Amino acid sequence: MAAQLAHPGQAPPGANDMSCRPSREHPNPVVLLNGFASTDTLAWQTLSPLLANDGYCVFSTTIGKTTFGGYGGFASVQDSAREVDAFVTRVRAATGAAKVDIVAHSVGGAVAFWYLTELGGSQSVRNLVSLGTPFHGSDLDGMAGLLTIAGAADGLSRVCAQCRQLAAASPFLAELNPDPARVPDVRFTDIVSRYDEVATPYLTGLLSDGPNVRNEVLQDRCATDYADHLQLPYDPVAIEVVREALDPGRGGRVVCAVVLPAPVGTVN
């Protein structure tokens, strides 16, 4: 939040060096995608510099901007996916890489999936790592029904196309059809928290089992991790899973900390 307030619209540390050339160890640039009502500045202050220090070429952009200043995640999935297409094309041209890896928070993962299946993105992406993505829709921890009763649901859907599209039982979910078998050459790693209060129920963030799918529930690794939706891009366990997904040779490393719900954070 401090970074967003001090430097709105500025890429996170380590990101968007167009002179970066991928190494043999990490040949795929990593593209970071924000979620709802967020920016790349808000989402990636931890992961971006860490991956850059790991030796990756890292790139970030804020997708889905509409009328809320620099905040993204409001435009339709289709419009946002076209932004991803253009950005990935730019990154590949700058770096000379044949493919990229994508790490996406929240609705950014659904946008990335549409890009893979509907815009030919599977030819340009090796890994899609999602953090709390409502692939199968979200009931907002039961709040969706209350918003309807209160008459606020229609107003929210008018200003947030993605909110409408990714709501539980939305007709759009059949169009999205988040079946990883549709793009068998892409590897999927799906990371969720049982304490997610936005992408709910939390199982919405998991894709069906398959040879190209790895599903991770944070609490299966670390019972003391109470990270919620907004904490996922900063959570130490989630970050370790991201690093393993991008570098399978890294191997599993035991990471477990006491992570309390926001705004308390991590206790080491």
PDB file of C-alpha atoms in Angstrom:
ATOM      1  CA  MET A   1       0.000   0.000   0.000  1.00  0.00           C
ATOM      2  CA  ALA A   2       2.818   2.397   0.848  1.00  0.00           C
ATOM      3  CA  ALA A   3       4.460   1.765  -2.518  1.00  0.00           C
ATOM      4  CA  GLN A   4       1.174   2.377  -4.340  1.00  0.00           C
ATOM      5  CA  LEU A   5       0.559   5.629  -2.492  1.00  0.00           C
ATOM      6  CA  ALA A   6       4.106   6.884  -2.937  1.00  0.00           C
ATOM      7  CA  HIS A   7       4.653   5.769  -6.515  1.00  0.00           C
ATOM      8  CA  PRO A   8       1.336   4.994  -8.220  1.00  0.00           C
ATOM      9  CA  GLY A   9       1.761   3.243 -11.532  1.00  0.00           C
ATOM     10  CA  GLN A  10       5.409   2.417 -10.954  1.00  0.00           C
ATOM     11  CA  ALA A  11       6.449  -1.152 -11.688  1.00  0.00           C
ATOM     12  CA  PRO A  12       7.552  -3.176  -8.662  1.00  0.00           C
ATOM     13  CA  PRO A  13      11.285  -3.540  -7.978  1.00  0.00           C
ATOM     14  CA  GLY A  14      13.004  -5.892 -10.392  1.00  0.00           C
ATOM     15  CA  ALA A  15      10.346  -5.661 -13.108  1.00  0.00           C
ATOM     16  CA  ASN A  16      10.217  -4.334 -16.662  1.00  0.00           C
ATOM     17  CA  ASP A  17      13.878  -4.140 -17.585  1.00  0.00           C
ATOM     18  CA  MET A  18      13.445  -4.480 -21.331  1.00  0.00           C
ATOM     19  CA  SER A  19      17.187  -5.023 -21.720  1.00  0.00           C
ATOM     20  CA  CYS A  20      17.023  -8.212 -19.634  1.00  0.00           C
ATOM     21  CA  ARG A  21      18.009 -11.380 -21.476  1.00  0.00           C
ATOM     22  CA  PRO A  22      16.875 -14.753 -20.105  1.00  0.00           C
ATOM     23  CA  SER A  23      19.563 -17.093 -18.845  1.00  0.00           C
ATOM     24  CA  ARG A  24      20.010 -20.740 -19.754  1.00  0.00           C
ATOM     25  CA  GLU A  25      18.840 -21.661 -16.239  1.00  0.00           C
ATOM     26  CA  HIS A  26      15.703 -19.513 -16.524  1.00  0.00           C
ATOM     27  CA  PRO A  27      14.883 -19.209 -20.228  1.00  0.00           C
ATOM     28  CA  ASN A  28      11.292 -18.039 -19.767  1.00  0.00           C
ATOM     29  CA  PRO A  29      10.599 -14.451 -18.689  1.00  0.00           C
ATOM     30  CA  VAL A  30       8.019 -14.235 -15.900  1.00  0.00           C
ATOM     31  CA  VAL A  31       4.937 -12.077 -16.489  1.00  0.00           C
ATOM     32  CA  LEU A  32       3.028 -10.976 -13.368  1.00  0.00           C
ATOM     33  CA  LEU A  33      -0.707 -10.207 -13.609  1.00  0.00           C
ATOM     34  CA  ASN A  34      -2.788  -8.377 -10.999  1.00  0.00           C
ATOM     35  CA  GLY A  35      -6.229  -9.237  -9.666  1.00  0.00           C
ATOM     36  CA  PHE A  36      -9.409  -7.284  -8.935  1.00  0.00           C
ATOM     37  CA  ALA A  37      -9.096  -3.649  -7.785  1.00  0.00           C
ATOM     38  CA  SER A  38      -5.330  -3.939  -7.755  1.00  0.00           C
ATOM     39  CA  THR A  39      -2.205  -2.889  -9.642  1.00  0.00           C
ATOM     40  CA  ASP A  40       1.127  -4.474 -10.354  1.00  0.00           C
ATOM     41  CA  THR A  41       2.573  -2.039  -7.813  1.00  0.00           C
ATOM     42  CA  LEU A  42       0.240  -3.320  -5.095  1.00  0.00           C
ATOM     43  CA  ALA A  43       0.513  -7.006  -5.882  1.00  0.00           C
ATOM     44  CA  TRP A  44       4.165  -7.737  -6.558  1.00  0.00           C
ATOM     45  CA  GLN A  45       6.397  -5.800  -4.171  1.00  0.00           C
ATOM     46  CA  THR A  46       7.697  -9.081  -2.736  1.00  0.00           C
ATOM     47  CA  LEU A  47       7.635 -11.605  -5.576  1.00  0.00           C
ATOM     48  CA  SER A  48       9.024  -9.387  -8.331  1.00  0.00           C
ATOM     49  CA  PRO A  49      12.368  -8.496  -6.692  1.00  0.00           C
ATOM     50  CA  LEU A  50      12.721 -12.008  -5.316  1.00  0.00           C
ATOM     51  CA  LEU A  51      12.348 -13.599  -8.764  1.00  0.00           C
ATOM     52  CA  ALA A  52      14.709 -11.014 -10.236  1.00  0.00           C
ATOM     53  CA  ASN A  53      17.256 -11.955  -7.579  1.00  0.00           C
ATOM     54  CA  ASP A  54      16.701 -15.606  -8.540  1.00  0.00           C
ATOM     55  CA  GLY A  55      17.895 -14.712 -12.033  1.00  0.00           C
ATOM     56  CA  TYR A  56      14.609 -14.356 -13.931  1.00  0.00           C
ATOM     57  CA  CYS A  57      13.669 -11.587 -16.309  1.00  0.00           C
ATOM     58  CA  VAL A  58      10.500 -10.242 -14.659  1.00  0.00           C
ATOM     59  CA  PHE A  59       7.756  -8.152 -16.240  1.00  0.00           C
ATOM     60  CA  SER A  60       4.530  -6.776 -14.809  1.00  0.00           C
ATOM     61  CA  THR A  61       1.542  -4.819 -16.035  1.00  0.00           C
ATOM     62  CA  THR A  62      -1.798  -3.689 -14.646  1.00  0.00           C
ATOM     63  CA  ILE A  63      -4.593  -5.272 -16.652  1.00  0.00           C
ATOM     64  CA  GLY A  64      -8.302  -4.454 -16.692  1.00  0.00           C
ATOM     65  CA  LYS A  65      -8.307  -0.710 -16.056  1.00  0.00           C
ATOM     66  CA  THR A  66     -11.573   1.135 -16.662  1.00  0.00           C
ATOM     67  CA  THR A  67     -12.701   4.245 -14.779  1.00  0.00           C
ATOM     68  CA  PHE A  68     -10.941   3.752 -11.450  1.00  0.00           C
ATOM     69  CA  GLY A  69      -7.735   5.588 -12.062  1.00  0.00           C
ATOM     70  CA  GLY A  70      -4.781   3.279 -12.248  1.00  0.00           C
ATOM     71  CA  TYR A  71      -6.530   0.314 -10.628  1.00  0.00           C
ATOM     72  CA  GLY A  72      -7.182  -2.782 -12.694  1.00  0.00           C
ATOM     73  CA  GLY A  73      -9.292  -5.917 -12.595  1.00  0.00           C
ATOM     74  CA  PHE A  74     -12.540  -4.211 -13.624  1.00  0.00           C
ATOM     75  CA  ALA A  75     -12.713  -4.692 -17.400  1.00  0.00           C
ATOM     76  CA  SER A  76     -14.128  -7.825 -18.982  1.00  0.00           C
ATOM     77  CA  VAL A  77     -12.078 -11.007 -19.059  1.00  0.00           C
ATOM     78  CA  GLN A  78     -11.973 -10.796 -22.860  1.00  0.00           C
ATOM     79  CA  ASP A  79     -10.687  -7.201 -22.947  1.00  0.00           C
ATOM     80  CA  SER A  80      -8.128  -7.927 -20.238  1.00  0.00           C
ATOM     81  CA  ALA A  81      -6.937 -11.034 -22.093  1.00  0.00           C
ATOM     82  CA  ARG A  82      -6.256  -8.941 -25.165  1.00  0.00           C
ATOM     83  CA  GLU A  83      -4.066  -6.722 -22.982  1.00  0.00           C
ATOM     84  CA  VAL A  84      -2.181  -9.801 -21.817  1.00  0.00           C
ATOM     85  CA  ASP A  85      -1.731 -10.907 -25.425  1.00  0.00           C
ATOM     86  CA  ALA A  86      -0.213  -7.562 -26.386  1.00  0.00           C
ATOM     87  CA  PHE A  87       2.037  -7.441 -23.319  1.00  0.00           C
ATOM     88  CA  VAL A  88       3.354 -10.991 -23.774  1.00  0.00           C
ATOM     89  CA  THR A  89       4.071 -10.217 -27.425  1.00  0.00           C
ATOM     90  CA  ARG A  90       6.034  -7.167 -26.330  1.00  0.00           C
ATOM     91  CA  VAL A  91       7.993  -9.129 -23.712  1.00  0.00           C
ATOM     92  CA  ARG A  92       8.876 -11.906 -26.143  1.00  0.00           C
ATOM     93  CA  ALA A  93      10.004  -9.404 -28.758  1.00  0.00           C
ATOM     94  CA  ALA A  94      12.198  -7.563 -26.245  1.00  0.00           C
ATOM     95  CA  THR A  95      13.785 -10.659 -24.726  1.00  0.00           C
ATOM     96  CA  GLY A  96      13.872 -12.985 -27.704  1.00  0.00           C
ATOM     97  CA  ALA A  97      12.185 -15.690 -25.614  1.00  0.00           C
ATOM     98  CA  ALA A  98      10.031 -18.303 -27.287  1.00  0.00           C
ATOM     99  CA  LYS A  99       7.757 -18.624 -24.253  1.00  0.00           C
ATOM    100  CA  VAL A 100       6.969 -16.909 -20.972  1.00  0.00           C
ATOM    101  CA  ASP A 101       5.704 -18.063 -17.609  1.00  0.00           C
ATOM    102  CA  ILE A 102       2.703 -16.269 -16.088  1.00  0.00           C
ATOM    103  CA  VAL A 103       2.034 -15.770 -12.382  1.00  0.00           C
ATOM    104  CA  ALA A 104      -1.422 -14.325 -11.729  1.00  0.00           C
ATOM    105  CA  HIS A 105      -3.334 -13.286  -8.642  1.00  0.00           C
ATOM    106  CA  SER A 106      -7.103 -13.642  -8.278  1.00  0.00           C
ATOM    107  CA  VAL A 107      -9.104 -12.865 -11.434  1.00  0.00           C
ATOM    108  CA  GLY A 108      -5.839 -12.418 -13.309  1.00  0.00           C
ATOM    109  CA  GLY A 109      -5.620 -16.204 -13.481  1.00  0.00           C
ATOM    110  CA  ALA A 110      -8.986 -16.463 -15.241  1.00  0.00           C
ATOM    111  CA  VAL A 111      -7.906 -13.762 -17.685  1.00  0.00           C
ATOM    112  CA  ALA A 112      -4.727 -15.708 -18.366  1.00  0.00           C
ATOM    113  CA  PHE A 113      -6.720 -18.900 -18.963  1.00  0.00           C
ATOM    114  CA  TRP A 114      -8.903 -17.131 -21.534  1.00  0.00           C
ATOM    115  CA  TYR A 115      -5.760 -15.836 -23.215  1.00  0.00           C
ATOM    116  CA  LEU A 116      -4.367 -19.387 -23.382  1.00  0.00           C
ATOM    117  CA  THR A 117      -7.476 -20.997 -24.827  1.00  0.00           C
ATOM    118  CA  GLU A 118      -9.145 -18.278 -26.888  1.00  0.00           C
ATOM    119  CA  LEU A 119      -6.315 -16.053 -28.109  1.00  0.00           C
ATOM    120  CA  GLY A 120      -3.674 -18.662 -28.888  1.00  0.00           C
ATOM    121  CA  GLY A 121      -1.628 -17.909 -25.794  1.00  0.00           C
ATOM    122  CA  SER A 122      -0.818 -21.575 -25.220  1.00  0.00           C
ATOM    123  CA  GLN A 123       1.777 -21.242 -27.995  1.00  0.00           C
ATOM    124  CA  SER A 124       3.599 -18.577 -25.975  1.00  0.00           C
ATOM    125  CA  VAL A 125       3.229 -19.782 -22.376  1.00  0.00           C
ATOM    126  CA  ARG A 126       4.918 -22.685 -20.580  1.00  0.00           C
ATOM    127  CA  ASN A 127       3.562 -22.223 -17.027  1.00  0.00           C
ATOM    128  CA  LEU A 128       0.499 -20.567 -15.536  1.00  0.00           C
ATOM    129  CA  VAL A 129       0.747 -20.191 -11.767  1.00  0.00           C
ATOM    130  CA  SER A 130      -2.447 -18.901 -10.151  1.00  0.00           C
ATOM    131  CA  LEU A 131      -2.972 -17.533  -6.651  1.00  0.00           C
ATOM    132  CA  GLY A 132      -6.570 -17.648  -5.425  1.00  0.00           C
ATOM    133  CA  THR A 133      -8.189 -17.558  -8.871  1.00  0.00           C
ATOM    134  CA  PRO A 134     -11.990 -18.125  -8.965  1.00  0.00           C
ATOM    135  CA  PHE A 135     -11.825 -20.409 -12.010  1.00  0.00           C
ATOM    136  CA  HIS A 136     -15.235 -21.884 -11.189  1.00  0.00           C
ATOM    137  CA  GLY A 137     -16.834 -18.664  -9.907  1.00  0.00           C
ATOM    138  CA  SER A 138     -17.058 -17.110  -6.452  1.00  0.00           C
ATOM    139  CA  ASP A 139     -19.916 -16.555  -4.035  1.00  0.00           C
ATOM    140  CA  LEU A 140     -17.802 -13.992  -2.119  1.00  0.00           C
ATOM    141  CA  ASP A 141     -18.001 -16.035   1.065  1.00  0.00           C
ATOM    142  CA  GLY A 142     -21.793 -15.857   0.961  1.00  0.00           C
ATOM    143  CA  MET A 143     -21.857 -12.105   0.397  1.00  0.00           C
ATOM    144  CA  ALA A 144     -23.072 -12.429  -3.200  1.00  0.00           C
ATOM    145  CA  GLY A 145     -26.545 -13.373  -2.044  1.00  0.00           C
ATOM    146  CA  LEU A 146     -26.633 -10.504   0.442  1.00  0.00           C
ATOM    147  CA  LEU A 147     -25.601  -8.034  -2.257  1.00  0.00           C
ATOM    148  CA  THR A 148     -28.488  -9.247  -4.404  1.00  0.00           C
ATOM    149  CA  ILE A 149     -30.953  -8.830  -1.550  1.00  0.00           C
ATOM    150  CA  ALA A 150     -29.619  -5.352  -0.848  1.00  0.00           C
ATOM    151  CA  GLY A 151     -29.911  -4.384  -4.509  1.00  0.00           C
ATOM    152  CA  ALA A 152     -26.186  -3.737  -4.845  1.00  0.00           C
ATOM    153  CA  ALA A 153     -25.276  -6.620  -7.146  1.00  0.00           C
ATOM    154  CA  ASP A 154     -26.468  -4.913 -10.342  1.00  0.00           C
ATOM    155  CA  GLY A 155     -24.540  -1.757  -9.529  1.00  0.00           C
ATOM    156  CA  LEU A 156     -21.362  -3.724  -8.871  1.00  0.00           C
ATOM    157  CA  SER A 157     -21.712  -5.669 -12.107  1.00  0.00           C
ATOM    158  CA  ARG A 158     -22.094  -2.451 -14.101  1.00  0.00           C
ATOM    159  CA  VAL A 159     -18.746  -1.085 -12.914  1.00  0.00           C
ATOM    160  CA  CYS A 160     -16.939  -4.433 -12.776  1.00  0.00           C
ATOM    161  CA  ALA A 161     -17.415  -6.737 -15.750  1.00  0.00           C
ATOM    162  CA  GLN A 162     -15.106  -9.369 -14.295  1.00  0.00           C
ATOM    163  CA  CYS A 163     -17.138  -9.438 -11.078  1.00  0.00           C
ATOM    164  CA  ARG A 164     -20.237 -10.308 -13.068  1.00  0.00           C
ATOM    165  CA  GLN A 165     -18.476 -12.849 -15.272  1.00  0.00           C
ATOM    166  CA  LEU A 166     -16.791 -14.696 -12.391  1.00  0.00           C
ATOM    167  CA  ALA A 167     -19.709 -14.719  -9.977  1.00  0.00           C
ATOM    168  CA  ALA A 168     -20.996 -18.126  -8.932  1.00  0.00           C
ATOM    169  CA  ALA A 169     -23.364 -19.644 -11.525  1.00  0.00           C
ATOM    170  CA  SER A 170     -22.516 -16.988 -14.119  1.00  0.00           C
ATOM    171  CA  PRO A 171     -23.199 -18.148 -17.701  1.00  0.00           C
ATOM    172  CA  PHE A 172     -19.720 -16.926 -18.599  1.00  0.00           C
ATOM    173  CA  LEU A 173     -18.125 -19.752 -16.598  1.00  0.00           C
ATOM    174  CA  ALA A 174     -19.287 -22.238 -19.230  1.00  0.00           C
ATOM    175  CA  GLU A 175     -17.527 -20.124 -21.868  1.00  0.00           C
ATOM    176  CA  LEU A 176     -14.374 -19.950 -19.777  1.00  0.00           C
ATOM    177  CA  ASN A 177     -14.495 -23.741 -19.365  1.00  0.00           C
ATOM    178  CA  PRO A 178     -11.391 -23.990 -17.155  1.00  0.00           C
ATOM    179  CA  ASP A 179     -10.368 -27.481 -18.217  1.00  0.00           C
ATOM    180  CA  PRO A 180      -6.568 -27.802 -18.278  1.00  0.00           C
ATOM    181  CA  ALA A 181      -6.835 -30.663 -20.779  1.00  0.00           C
ATOM    182  CA  ARG A 182      -7.726 -28.042 -23.398  1.00  0.00           C
ATOM    183  CA  VAL A 183      -4.110 -26.814 -23.374  1.00  0.00           C
ATOM    184  CA  PRO A 184      -2.063 -29.907 -22.496  1.00  0.00           C
ATOM    185  CA  ASP A 185       1.279 -28.250 -23.271  1.00  0.00           C
ATOM    186  CA  VAL A 186       0.826 -25.649 -20.525  1.00  0.00           C
ATOM    187  CA  ARG A 187       1.698 -26.563 -16.939  1.00  0.00           C
ATOM    188  CA  PHE A 188      -0.736 -25.287 -14.301  1.00  0.00           C
ATOM    189  CA  THR A 189       0.064 -24.692 -10.640  1.00  0.00           C
ATOM    190  CA  ASP A 190      -2.949 -23.571  -8.607  1.00  0.00           C
ATOM    191  CA  ILE A 191      -2.356 -22.185  -5.107  1.00  0.00           C
ATOM    192  CA  VAL A 192      -5.239 -21.599  -2.693  1.00  0.00           C
ATOM    193  CA  SER A 193      -5.857 -20.880   0.980  1.00  0.00           C
ATOM    194  CA  ARG A 194      -8.676 -22.340   3.025  1.00  0.00           C
ATOM    195  CA  TYR A 195      -8.987 -18.860   4.580  1.00  0.00           C
ATOM    196  CA  ASP A 196      -9.622 -17.065   1.298  1.00  0.00           C
ATOM    197  CA  GLU A 197     -12.655 -14.828   1.755  1.00  0.00           C
ATOM    198  CA  VAL A 198     -12.921 -13.589  -1.853  1.00  0.00           C
ATOM    199  CA  ALA A 199     -12.436 -16.602  -4.130  1.00  0.00           C
ATOM    200  CA  THR A 200     -14.892 -18.865  -2.339  1.00  0.00           C
ATOM    201  CA  PRO A 201     -15.368 -21.637  -1.732  1.00  0.00           C
ATOM    202  CA  TYR A 202     -11.598 -21.949  -1.880  1.00  0.00           C
ATOM    203  CA  LEU A 203     -11.830 -25.061  -4.081  1.00  0.00           C
ATOM    204  CA  THR A 204     -12.856 -22.740  -6.924  1.00  0.00           C
ATOM    205  CA  GLY A 205      -9.158 -22.009  -7.307  1.00  0.00           C
ATOM    206  CA  LEU A 206      -8.241 -25.605  -8.146  1.00  0.00           C
ATOM    207  CA  LEU A 207      -8.349 -27.113 -11.613  1.00  0.00           C
ATOM    208  CA  SER A 208      -9.263 -30.719 -12.333  1.00  0.00           C
ATOM    209  CA  ASP A 209      -6.490 -33.258 -11.840  1.00  0.00           C
ATOM    210  CA  GLY A 210      -4.374 -34.041 -14.857  1.00  0.00           C
ATOM    211  CA  PRO A 211      -0.798 -34.649 -15.965  1.00  0.00           C
ATOM    212  CA  ASN A 212      -0.223 -30.911 -16.431  1.00  0.00           C
ATOM    213  CA  VAL A 213      -1.848 -29.794 -13.148  1.00  0.00           C
ATOM    214  CA  ARG A 214      -0.457 -29.267  -9.661  1.00  0.00           C
ATOM    215  CA  ASN A 215      -2.927 -28.156  -6.998  1.00  0.00           C
ATOM    216  CA  GLU A 216      -1.598 -26.761  -3.705  1.00  0.00           C
ATOM    217  CA  VAL A 217      -3.578 -25.871  -0.565  1.00  0.00           C
ATOM    218  CA  LEU A 218      -1.315 -23.755   1.643  1.00  0.00           C
ATOM    219  CA  GLN A 219      -2.534 -25.337   4.867  1.00  0.00           C
ATOM    220  CA  ASP A 220      -1.574 -28.807   3.611  1.00  0.00           C
ATOM    221  CA  ARG A 221       2.012 -27.576   3.760  1.00  0.00           C
ATOM    222  CA  CYS A 222       1.762 -25.348   6.783  1.00  0.00           C
ATOM    223  CA  ALA A 223      -1.128 -25.600   9.238  1.00  0.00           C
ATOM    224  CA  THR A 224      -0.202 -22.285  10.872  1.00  0.00           C
ATOM    225  CA  ASP A 225      -0.584 -20.318   7.635  1.00  0.00           C
ATOM    226  CA  TYR A 226      -3.843 -18.332   7.866  1.00  0.00           C
ATOM    227  CA  ALA A 227      -3.216 -16.173   4.784  1.00  0.00           C
ATOM    228  CA  ASP A 228      -6.329 -14.678   3.214  1.00  0.00           C
ATOM    229  CA  HIS A 229      -6.955 -13.634  -0.380  1.00  0.00           C
ATOM    230  CA  LEU A 230      -5.034 -10.372  -0.376  1.00  0.00           C
ATOM    231  CA  GLN A 231      -2.035 -11.907   1.384  1.00  0.00           C
ATOM    232  CA  LEU A 232      -1.475 -14.672  -1.163  1.00  0.00           C
ATOM    233  CA  PRO A 233       1.097 -12.801  -3.316  1.00  0.00           C
ATOM    234  CA  TYR A 234       3.094 -12.068  -0.143  1.00  0.00           C
ATOM    235  CA  ASP A 235       2.689 -15.348   1.691  1.00  0.00           C
ATOM    236  CA  PRO A 236       6.008 -17.171   2.277  1.00  0.00           C
ATOM    237  CA  VAL A 237       4.540 -20.621   1.636  1.00  0.00           C
ATOM    238  CA  ALA A 238       2.785 -19.505  -1.547  1.00  0.00           C
ATOM    239  CA  ILE A 239       5.944 -17.800  -2.765  1.00  0.00           C
ATOM    240  CA  GLU A 240       7.938 -20.991  -2.280  1.00  0.00           C
ATOM    241  CA  VAL A 241       5.360 -22.938  -4.322  1.00  0.00           C
ATOM    242  CA  VAL A 242       5.611 -20.309  -7.074  1.00  0.00           C
ATOM    243  CA  ARG A 243       9.394 -20.700  -7.161  1.00  0.00           C
ATOM    244  CA  GLU A 244       9.095 -24.483  -7.340  1.00  0.00           C
ATOM    245  CA  ALA A 245       6.560 -24.233 -10.172  1.00  0.00           C
ATOM    246  CA  LEU A 246       8.829 -21.989 -12.224  1.00  0.00           C
ATOM    247  CA  ASP A 247      11.884 -24.124 -11.495  1.00  0.00           C
ATOM    248  CA  PRO A 248      10.950 -27.807 -11.067  1.00  0.00           C
ATOM    249  CA  GLY A 249      14.607 -28.620 -10.430  1.00  0.00           C
ATOM    250  CA  ARG A 250      14.499 -26.487  -7.311  1.00  0.00           C
ATOM    251  CA  GLY A 251      12.759 -29.272  -5.392  1.00  0.00           C
ATOM    252  CA  GLY A 252      10.413 -28.904  -2.448  1.00  0.00           C
ATOM    253  CA  ARG A 253      11.790 -26.834   0.401  1.00  0.00           C
ATOM    254  CA  VAL A 254      10.130 -26.829   3.780  1.00  0.00           C
ATOM    255  CA  VAL A 255       8.707 -23.375   4.446  1.00  0.00           C
ATOM    256  CA  CYS A 256       6.333 -22.886   7.339  1.00  0.00           C
ATOM    257  CA  ALA A 257       5.627 -19.748   9.324  1.00  0.00           C
ATOM    258  CA  VAL A 258       2.860 -18.404  11.475  1.00  0.00           C
ATOM    259  CA  VAL A 259       0.924 -16.209   9.046  1.00  0.00           C
ATOM    260  CA  LEU A 260      -1.942 -14.391  10.725  1.00  0.00           C
ATOM    261  CA  PRO A 261      -4.872 -12.865   8.840  1.00  0.00           C
ATOM    262  CA  ALA A 262      -4.342  -9.368   7.452  1.00  0.00           C
ATOM    263  CA  PRO A 263      -3.444  -6.818   8.647  1.00  0.00           C
ATOM    264  CA  VAL A 264      -1.372  -8.667  11.271  1.00  0.00           C
ATOM    265  CA  GLY A 265       0.766 -10.561   8.752  1.00  0.00           C
ATOM    266  CA  THR A 266       3.672 -12.932   9.240  1.00  0.00           C
ATOM    267  CA  VAL A 267       5.284 -13.885  12.537  1.00  0.00           C
ATOM    268  CA  ASN A 268       8.729 -15.462  12.208  1.00  0.00           C
TER     269      ASN A 268
END
